[in-house]
């Protein structure tokens, strides 16, 4: 591609940050518009993660475990220990512990899509002739705010479920109207508003934290990729390809920690919020 036909850096990044959608956005909030790429990868990797855990459970042995079984056992033990330390209701942990494990594995797989080459699928679409119908395609669902807020909203609904299950509707309503400022009837509206703000703030921050880190990581990978593209267009930029390889390698190693850490943080916050739903004020 010549310099005349090559897209600008802004156009390149904008193209790679645009979702494949079922219809164009109308410029306003439209809940009938879906990011098909995020939905596809979320469902596919959810099935992959479930199959991996199912395979580990099916092939478990009491003898010397293989490397895959050993890795899954370490992961299960880690999640179970965290759940025991936060959710003290043993009956609830029968559901919460597997839920936390599923959340960790699922988000880890979703985050790991960021390691794929930026232009991989666009090149595949060009080779197969699909580029005429698929102009945009993103592969990191956790860099999509609608995906992460959907996950955090699901956690909110689970917290509501446990609030009602553990405390009863009457007990939870009493908590909503009497905490944190006191049980005087004058304070009930203030307590209720404060509780609603807390629920909304926790849900939004839960999803925004994961989205912000993964979106920034995806953007940095694109900027590093552009370094290589710039080097290819310049005969004098001999040091730029070297810097591209070094920067890309360093960021990839650092990003491995981010991918695992963000999955762990989301899982831990899920446990913390569910644990809070068990606590009485």
Coordinates of C-alpha atoms in Angstrom, one line a residue:
X1 CA 0.0 0.0 0.0
X2 CA 1.4 3.4 -1.0
X3 CA 1.6 6.4 1.2
X4 CA -1.2 8.0 -0.9
X5 CA -3.7 5.2 -0.2
X6 CA -2.7 4.4 3.3
X7 CA -5.2 5.5 6.0
X8 CA -4.1 8.1 8.5
X9 CA -3.3 7.0 12.0
X10 CA -6.6 8.4 13.3
X11 CA -8.6 6.7 10.5
X12 CA -6.8 3.4 11.2
X13 CA -7.5 3.5 14.9
X14 CA -11.1 4.7 14.4
X15 CA -11.7 1.8 12.0
X16 CA -10.4 -0.8 14.5
X17 CA -12.4 0.7 17.4
X18 CA -15.7 0.5 15.5
X19 CA -18.0 -2.4 16.2
X20 CA -19.9 -4.7 13.8
X21 CA -23.5 -3.8 14.5
X22 CA -26.9 -5.0 13.4
X23 CA -27.8 -1.5 12.1
X24 CA -26.2 2.0 12.1
X25 CA -26.4 4.1 15.3
X26 CA -28.9 6.9 14.9
X27 CA -26.9 9.3 17.1
X28 CA -29.1 8.7 20.1
X29 CA -29.4 5.9 22.7
X30 CA -30.9 3.0 20.8
X31 CA -31.4 -0.3 22.7
X32 CA -32.2 -2.1 19.5
X33 CA -28.5 -1.7 18.3
X34 CA -26.3 -4.6 19.2
X35 CA -22.5 -5.1 18.9
X36 CA -22.6 -8.4 17.1
X37 CA -18.8 -8.9 17.4
X38 CA -18.8 -8.6 21.2
X39 CA -21.9 -10.9 21.4
X40 CA -20.2 -13.5 19.1
X41 CA -16.9 -13.6 21.0
X42 CA -18.6 -13.5 24.4
X43 CA -20.8 -16.5 23.6
X44 CA -18.1 -18.5 21.9
X45 CA -15.5 -18.0 24.7
X46 CA -18.2 -18.6 27.3
X47 CA -18.8 -22.0 25.7
X48 CA -15.0 -22.7 25.4
X49 CA -14.5 -21.8 29.0
X50 CA -17.3 -24.0 30.1
X51 CA -16.1 -26.9 28.0
X52 CA -12.6 -26.6 29.5
X53 CA -13.9 -26.7 33.1
X54 CA -16.2 -29.6 32.1
X55 CA -13.3 -31.5 30.7
X56 CA -11.3 -31.0 33.8
X57 CA -14.1 -32.2 36.0
X58 CA -14.8 -35.2 33.8
X59 CA -11.2 -36.4 33.6
X60 CA -10.3 -35.7 37.2
X61 CA -8.3 -38.5 38.9
X62 CA -7.3 -39.2 42.4
X63 CA -3.9 -40.3 41.2
X64 CA -1.1 -38.1 40.0
X65 CA -2.8 -35.3 38.1
X66 CA -1.7 -34.1 34.7
X67 CA -0.7 -30.5 34.1
X68 CA -4.1 -29.4 33.0
X69 CA -5.8 -31.0 36.0
X70 CA -3.2 -29.5 38.4
X71 CA -3.7 -26.0 36.9
X72 CA -7.5 -26.2 37.2
X73 CA -7.2 -27.6 40.8
X74 CA -4.9 -24.7 41.8
X75 CA -7.4 -22.2 40.3
X76 CA -10.4 -23.9 41.9
X77 CA -8.7 -23.9 45.3
X78 CA -7.7 -20.2 44.9
X79 CA -11.3 -19.2 44.1
X80 CA -12.8 -21.3 46.8
X81 CA -10.4 -19.8 49.5
X82 CA -11.3 -16.3 48.4
X83 CA -15.0 -17.2 48.5
X84 CA -14.7 -18.7 52.0
X85 CA -13.1 -15.5 53.3
X86 CA -15.7 -13.2 51.9
X87 CA -19.0 -15.1 51.7
X88 CA -19.5 -16.8 55.1
X89 CA -22.7 -18.6 54.2
X90 CA -21.7 -22.2 53.3
X91 CA -25.0 -22.8 51.5
X92 CA -24.6 -19.7 49.3
X93 CA -21.0 -20.7 48.5
X94 CA -22.3 -23.8 46.7
X95 CA -23.5 -21.4 43.9
X96 CA -21.2 -18.4 44.5
X97 CA -17.9 -20.3 44.3
X98 CA -18.6 -21.9 40.9
X99 CA -20.0 -18.6 39.7
X100 CA -16.7 -16.8 40.7
X101 CA -14.7 -19.5 39.0
X102 CA -16.7 -19.1 35.8
X103 CA -16.4 -15.3 35.9
X104 CA -12.6 -15.5 36.3
X105 CA -12.1 -18.0 33.4
X106 CA -14.6 -16.3 31.1
X107 CA -13.1 -12.8 31.6
X108 CA -9.6 -14.1 31.3
X109 CA -10.4 -15.7 27.9
X110 CA -12.2 -12.5 26.8
X111 CA -9.2 -10.4 27.8
X112 CA -6.8 -12.7 26.1
X113 CA -8.3 -11.9 22.7
X114 CA -6.2 -8.7 23.0
X115 CA -3.1 -10.8 22.2
X116 CA -4.2 -11.5 18.7
X117 CA -2.6 -9.4 15.9
X118 CA -4.6 -6.2 15.4
X119 CA -5.2 -6.8 11.6
X120 CA -5.6 -10.6 11.7
X121 CA -9.3 -10.9 11.1
X122 CA -9.4 -8.0 8.7
X123 CA -6.8 -9.8 6.6
X124 CA -8.8 -13.0 6.8
X125 CA -11.9 -11.2 5.6
X126 CA -9.9 -9.8 2.7
X127 CA -8.6 -13.2 1.7
X128 CA -12.0 -14.7 1.9
X129 CA -13.8 -11.8 0.2
X130 CA -15.9 -11.1 3.3
X131 CA -14.4 -7.6 3.6
X132 CA -17.2 -6.2 1.4
X133 CA -19.9 -7.2 3.9
X134 CA -17.8 -7.1 7.2
X135 CA -16.1 -3.7 7.4
X136 CA -15.7 -3.6 11.2
X137 CA -14.9 -6.3 13.6
X138 CA -13.5 -6.1 17.1
X139 CA -12.3 -9.1 19.0
X140 CA -12.0 -7.9 22.7
X141 CA -15.5 -7.9 24.2
X142 CA -14.2 -6.5 27.5
X143 CA -13.0 -3.4 25.6
X144 CA -16.7 -2.8 24.9
X145 CA -18.5 -0.8 27.6
X146 CA -21.9 -2.4 26.8
X147 CA -20.3 -5.9 27.6
X148 CA -18.7 -4.9 30.9
X149 CA -21.7 -3.0 32.1
X150 CA -23.8 -6.0 31.2
X151 CA -21.6 -8.2 33.3
X152 CA -21.7 -5.8 36.3
X153 CA -25.5 -5.4 36.0
X154 CA -25.7 -9.2 36.2
X155 CA -23.7 -9.1 39.4
X156 CA -26.1 -6.4 40.7
X157 CA -29.1 -8.7 40.0
X158 CA -27.4 -11.5 41.8
X159 CA -26.8 -9.2 44.8
X160 CA -30.5 -8.2 44.8
X161 CA -31.4 -11.9 44.7
X162 CA -29.2 -12.7 47.8
X163 CA -30.4 -9.6 49.6
X164 CA -34.0 -10.8 49.3
X165 CA -33.1 -14.5 49.9
X166 CA -31.0 -13.8 53.1
X167 CA -33.0 -10.9 54.6
X168 CA -36.4 -11.3 53.1
X169 CA -38.2 -8.5 51.2
X170 CA -39.2 -6.8 54.5
X171 CA -35.7 -7.1 56.0
X172 CA -34.1 -5.7 52.9
X173 CA -36.6 -2.8 52.6
X174 CA -35.9 -2.1 56.3
X175 CA -32.2 -2.0 55.5
X176 CA -32.7 0.3 52.5
X177 CA -34.6 2.8 54.6
X178 CA -32.7 2.7 57.9
X179 CA -29.0 2.5 56.8
X180 CA -26.6 4.2 57.0
X181 CA -28.0 7.4 58.8
X182 CA -30.5 5.8 61.2
X183 CA -34.0 4.5 61.7
X184 CA -35.8 7.8 62.2
X185 CA -38.7 8.2 59.7
X186 CA -37.4 11.6 58.6
X187 CA -34.2 9.9 57.5
X188 CA -35.8 7.1 55.5
X189 CA -35.9 9.0 52.1
X190 CA -32.2 10.0 52.5
X191 CA -31.2 6.5 53.4
X192 CA -33.1 5.1 50.4
X193 CA -31.5 7.5 48.0
X194 CA -28.1 6.9 49.4
X195 CA -28.5 3.2 49.1
X196 CA -29.6 3.5 45.4
X197 CA -26.6 5.7 44.7
X198 CA -24.4 3.2 46.2
X199 CA -25.8 0.3 44.1
X200 CA -25.5 2.4 40.9
X201 CA -22.0 3.5 41.7
X202 CA -20.8 0.0 42.5
X203 CA -22.3 -1.4 39.3
X204 CA -21.0 1.4 37.0
X205 CA -17.5 1.4 38.6
X206 CA -17.4 -2.5 38.4
X207 CA -17.9 -2.4 34.7
X208 CA -16.0 0.8 33.9
X209 CA -12.8 -0.5 35.6
X210 CA -12.6 -3.6 33.4
X211 CA -13.6 -1.6 30.3
X212 CA -11.1 1.2 30.9
X213 CA -8.1 -1.1 31.4
X214 CA -8.8 -3.3 28.4
X215 CA -9.7 -0.4 26.1
X216 CA -6.5 1.3 27.0
X217 CA -4.5 -1.9 26.4
X218 CA -6.2 -2.4 23.0
X219 CA -5.4 1.2 22.0
X220 CA -1.8 0.9 23.0
X221 CA -1.4 -2.2 20.9
X222 CA -2.7 -0.3 17.9
X223 CA -0.3 2.6 18.5
X224 CA 2.6 0.1 18.7
X225 CA 1.3 -1.5 15.5
X226 CA 1.3 1.9 13.8
X227 CA 5.0 2.3 14.7
X228 CA 5.7 -0.7 12.5
X229 CA 3.5 0.7 9.8
X230 CA 5.3 4.0 9.9
X231 CA 8.7 2.2 9.7
X232 CA 7.6 0.3 6.7
X233 CA 6.7 3.6 4.9
X234 CA 10.1 5.1 5.7
X235 CA 13.5 4.0 4.4
X236 CA 15.3 6.2 6.9
X237 CA 13.5 5.1 10.0
X238 CA 15.8 2.2 10.7
X239 CA 15.5 2.5 14.5
X240 CA 11.7 2.6 14.4
X241 CA 11.2 -1.1 13.5
X242 CA 13.6 -2.0 16.4
X243 CA 11.7 0.2 18.7
X244 CA 8.5 -1.3 17.4
X245 CA 9.6 -4.9 18.3
X246 CA 11.0 -3.8 21.7
X247 CA 8.0 -1.8 22.7
X248 CA 5.6 -4.5 21.5
X249 CA 7.4 -7.2 23.3
X250 CA 7.6 -5.3 26.6
X251 CA 3.9 -4.2 26.4
X252 CA 2.8 -7.8 25.6
X253 CA 4.6 -9.2 28.7
X254 CA 3.1 -6.4 30.8
X255 CA -0.3 -7.0 29.3
X256 CA -0.3 -10.6 30.3
X257 CA -0.3 -9.4 33.9
X258 CA -3.1 -7.0 33.1
X259 CA -5.3 -9.7 31.5
X260 CA -5.0 -12.0 34.5
X261 CA -5.2 -9.1 37.1
X262 CA -8.4 -7.6 35.6
X263 CA -10.1 -11.0 35.6
X264 CA -9.1 -11.5 39.2
X265 CA -10.2 -8.0 40.3
X266 CA -13.6 -8.4 38.6
X267 CA -14.0 -11.8 40.3
X268 CA -13.0 -10.4 43.7
X269 CA -15.4 -7.5 43.4
X270 CA -18.2 -9.9 42.5
X271 CA -17.5 -11.9 45.7
X272 CA -17.3 -8.7 47.7
X273 CA -20.6 -7.4 46.5
X274 CA -22.3 -10.7 47.0
X275 CA -20.7 -11.0 50.4
X276 CA -22.1 -7.5 51.3
X277 CA -25.5 -8.7 50.3
X278 CA -25.3 -11.3 53.1
X279 CA -24.3 -8.7 55.7
X280 CA -27.0 -7.0 57.8
X281 CA -26.7 -3.3 58.7

